[in-house]
Amino acid sequence: MTKIIQTKNLSKSYGKTQVLKNIDLTIEQGEFTAIMGPSGSGKTTLLNTLGGIDGFNGGDIWIEGKSLLDMKRSALREFRQKRMGFIFQDYNLLDTLTVKENILLPLALQKTPIEEMEKRLEKLIEALNIESILHHYPSEISGGQKQRTAAARAIITNPAIVFADEPTGALDSKSATQLLEQLQLLNKTFHTTVLMITHDPYAASYCDRVIFLRDGRIVNEMFKGEQTEKEFFDRILTIQSALGGERR
């Protein structure tokens, strides 16, 4: 398989506090991976560093074989816009734009032809069940619908990888399940690599692989293989309890 993310001795400090400590990590193309760990373990810092949002103090990161360390700021910004998608817990939708306009915004900024924009949108409408809300504004739709909108916006640029930071954290259980099923479907249908930060073992059970952080280091990982979500959930819960992770 093709390595889409690779780190070597990745370190990150804020002042004298070292948050990430010599992390060696490989993510294969098409993987759906969760990163878990107790509060303060470095989960979000790792996600932001891999996504080029935050810098790092030591080691290197390669995305699709390209070193982030070697990229100038403008090149990194362009690379992030074209090859990465982001889903955040607070949606980050623009209230003055409709659902459709929010989804198409990244393509509009890239000056993509309208015909191509509509073609890409059509592929996502059914997968994310958003046809009925396309012409609504964010204030007129539910939290689950907002998160599906954010997922569509992240996917529509055909990114190599989607980074999701606690995407189910603000959702009720039904909406969370729907979003996880749709992320799983997008991962399988479009072969998009998804890297998700979560404290929720239920959310992590939808992934192919779970990586556990503690005190800025990778301390464990497990693969789903042929297990059901319930079987994988039970294993995740056992490891999480041993590490002192949060429970939802």
Short mmCIF file of C-alpha atoms in Angstrom, two decimals, residues 99-101 103-104 107 115-127 130 134 152 156:
data_model
loop_
_atom_site.label_atom_id
_atom_site.label_comp_id
_atom_site.label_asym_id
_atom_site.label_seq_id
_atom_site.Cartn_x
_atom_site.Cartn_y
_atom_site.Cartn_z
CA VAL A 99 -25.65 24.82 2.53
CA LYS A 100 -24.86 24.50 -1.18
CA GLU A 101 -22.80 27.69 -1.19
CA ILE A 103 -20.04 23.26 0.32
CA LEU A 104 -18.94 24.81 -2.97
CA LEU A 107 -14.01 25.13 -5.23
CA GLU A 115 -20.02 22.65 -14.46
CA GLU A 116 -17.27 20.82 -12.58
CA MET A 117 -18.53 22.16 -9.23
CA GLU A 118 -22.03 20.86 -9.90
CA LYS A 119 -20.68 17.50 -11.05
CA ARG A 120 -18.72 17.01 -7.83
CA LEU A 121 -21.65 18.15 -5.69
CA GLU A 122 -23.96 15.64 -7.36
CA LYS A 123 -21.73 12.76 -6.21
CA LEU A 124 -21.96 13.88 -2.58
CA ILE A 125 -25.67 14.70 -2.38
CA GLU A 126 -26.80 11.08 -2.19
CA ALA A 127 -23.85 9.82 -0.13
CA ILE A 130 -28.20 16.52 1.92
CA LEU A 134 -29.09 22.46 -0.06
CA ALA A 152 -19.28 17.54 2.16
CA ILE A 156 -15.62 18.13 -2.43
#
